[in-house]
Amino acid sequence: METKSIMIVGVGGQGSLLASRLLGNVLLAQGFDVKVSEVHGMSQRGGSVVTYVKYGDKVYSPVIEKGEADAVISFELLEAARCLPYLKKGGHLITSTQQIDPMPVITGAAQYPENLVEKLRAAGAELVAVDALALAEQAGTAKASNVVLMGVLAARMDYPMELWQKAIEQCVPAKFLELNKKAFELGLSAESV
Amino acid sequence: MKKLMLGNEAFARGLYEAGCKVVSSYPGTPSTEITEEVAKYDEVYAEWAPNEKVAMETALGASIAGARSFCGMKHVGLNVAADPLYTAGYTGVNAGMVIAVADDQGMHSSQNEQDSRHHAIASKVPMLEPSDSTECKEFVKLAFELSEKFDAPFIVRMSTRVAHSQSIVEMEDRQELGLKPYEKTPQKFVMMPAYAKGRHVFVEERTKKLIEYAETTPLNRVEISDKAEFGVITNGAAYQYVKEALGDKASVLKLGMVNPLPEKLIQDFAAKYEQVYVIEELDGIIEEHCRNIGVNNVKGKEIFGYIGELPQSVIAEKLLGEKKEFSALEDNIPVRPPVMCPGCPHRGLFYCLKKLGVTVSGDIGCYTLGAAAPLNAIDTTICMGASISGLHGFNKARGAESEHNTVAVIGDSTFMHSGMTGLVNIAYNNSNSTVIILDNSITGMTGHQQNPTTGKNLKGDPAAAVNLEELCKAIGIKRVRVTDPYKLAETEAAIKEELAADEASVIISRRPCALLKYVKHNPPFKVNTEKCVGCKMCMKLGCPAISMRDGKAVIDHTQCVGCGICKEQCKVGAIE
């Protein structure tokens, strides 16, 4: 199979590393060659965080560049807009509707763009927008919106559910397992706004 | 068993499988996880050293004693450890010794973009360079064997993409090795001139043998494509980009051993093609080597330049003229730079420094973010420890004018790394300088590593804790005081008093990192919109949890940890 590329993007602290590892484990169990690329260090401190997941018969570059992503999964709306250029023509964009103001907006140096969901849809992206934060809080903690979005993704990929369940067990600490499983299920059944 | 592993995790697995016994490192992105991961194996002794020089000397000592040893660091760390490195090149090893140096092409988390291959060349120490996790593990194991065979420490060069990308690794068992016998051999390990002269002769002979080895080692691999129109010579992460961008359009010579470089292998490969491209990130070391050995049909830096990473899009565009299509919104998308976390103890301190209009000599750590808007409080950031020594120089140059208006800021771990010696210089050379140690009780930026001030070692066990107050006094600083950066008025007063004093002083601004698990947070604060007058005083703190909506401040309850500095800052009592 030709290499497929999925970008997972968000704001430092939202748990994109865990999501990318979870997805990587599912794809590994499915028998693909897999590469997952993360950025550590300074970028994690509330900045834009981008991770790349690539899979296929043989994956070379761990990096995804503009026009290459089959899917972008975003934990935050502005980050979804920022990463739109990475999406292939006809690629899928899954985003949380959560908005977190970046420092230039907080200081008043810039505006948070309005009506991003409508604009992203108008730009031709196959858009799925869900309130992952509300669903995560429904599962028990705001921190689980990463796993909610993996549920949203899982519903649109054709891999056995037990692979996802097993990957969640591998990646999540035991004491948060039930909570995350619930978050995943809420994501699975979530409809786009 | 197959597992997805970070390059750094695979590197650690390689150390484990190779029977490595002693590990000493200083954390630095993107090298940190090698040492964190290897510390999880009980068979390996692993520690954080106060700096890279100490780490490398520890590893060399262990190698001389007969144990396979390792030290890891980021590229700029190798500058700190350059002193032992260059002479370890002469002494060679007893048991194998491997050094990891992680370069940061693209400067994802670093203050410069140096190419560490220059250190390998200058120190005449051999260097390998893997390009994915599988190779990380294989190369580390081979590096130990080669270290013992050629009597040299071996450097394994990592890069951000190789260190922080996961790919599939097949795990194997550990090879348990006993200690090699230790015999006193001063002609090999006492590097005074009489013996060092002999060792230099050895080093030159060794390099010749290493070049012979480089001609035939499987580390250097030719991949011929029948459809190739040109040849490519590449190394490290760039190999992956080359394969992705060019596929079978190019034949590739992949160099896994980057110092010393082979000669005949390159000459024979280049002779097959009219045009050969050298695709290497950062400096043109392979390209220059090609010209030095009479291979002139190469192009590299004139096309690809010296800056940043060379991902597949760059290669496809420059060599094939291909560009990917994409769409973008017309809106201006505001940047999202990294910021100090909500509740970060550094925020209160930097706010006071900004308010007082003080010149600030900065250092390396999370607190470098004090240079960003809206605090904009830092004037200089150079390298580990430079805040204190730089402040001393600044004050010696400008005298009283700056002595009462300039401070150094340095974290607890950075102070232990190389700030202490600068403070000794301040005391010894009688400089009226004010140093602020931002003691957040952890090494923060690299992801919470213990250090000599925290009372715990790498494995999390209790350890001796340096008492910063007593240490500063012992160095000769008479004015040493501790403040709490969550208390703005107290912090501001302390800075004013110490700047006004006519002798050197140290302020220890103490409050644990808000992300530490043991730190208990207060409930989040709320803005009383009836009292809020929209003056934006709270916004001056640059807290990511506070924003303005409809002319009033709003606190995001999912981010606020209740540190309370905005409450102290609010003059109308609207934050409750």
Short mmCIF file of C-alpha atoms in Angstrom, two decimals, chain A residues 7-11 14 16 48-52 72-76 78-83 86 93-95 149:
data_model
loop_
_atom_site.label_atom_id
_atom_site.label_comp_id
_atom_site.label_asym_id
_atom_site.label_seq_id
_atom_site.Cartn_x
_atom_site.Cartn_y
_atom_site.Cartn_z
CA MET A 7 -1.24 14.80 11.07
CA ILE A 8 -2.29 15.31 14.67
CA VAL A 9 -2.14 18.93 15.77
CA GLY A 10 -3.05 20.92 18.83
CA VAL A 11 -1.78 23.17 21.57
CA GLN A 14 -3.53 18.84 24.96
CA SER A 16 -1.29 15.02 20.96
CA SER A 48 1.47 24.77 18.41
CA VAL A 49 2.31 21.07 18.58
CA VAL A 50 2.38 18.91 15.49
CA THR A 51 2.89 15.16 15.27
CA TYR A 52 3.00 13.04 12.14
CA VAL A 72 -5.50 16.21 9.72
CA ILE A 73 -6.84 15.74 13.25
CA SER A 74 -6.87 18.96 15.25
CA PHE A 75 -7.58 19.48 18.95
CA GLU A 76 -8.19 23.19 18.46
CA LEU A 78 -7.21 27.74 15.00
CA GLU A 79 -4.66 24.93 14.68
CA ALA A 80 -6.99 23.22 12.20
CA ALA A 81 -6.99 26.40 10.12
CA ARG A 82 -3.21 26.69 10.42
CA CYS A 83 -2.73 23.13 9.18
CA TYR A 86 -0.95 20.33 4.83
CA LEU A 93 -10.11 17.29 8.41
CA ILE A 94 -11.32 16.25 11.85
CA THR A 95 -11.34 19.05 14.38
CA LEU A 149 -10.92 12.57 18.68
#
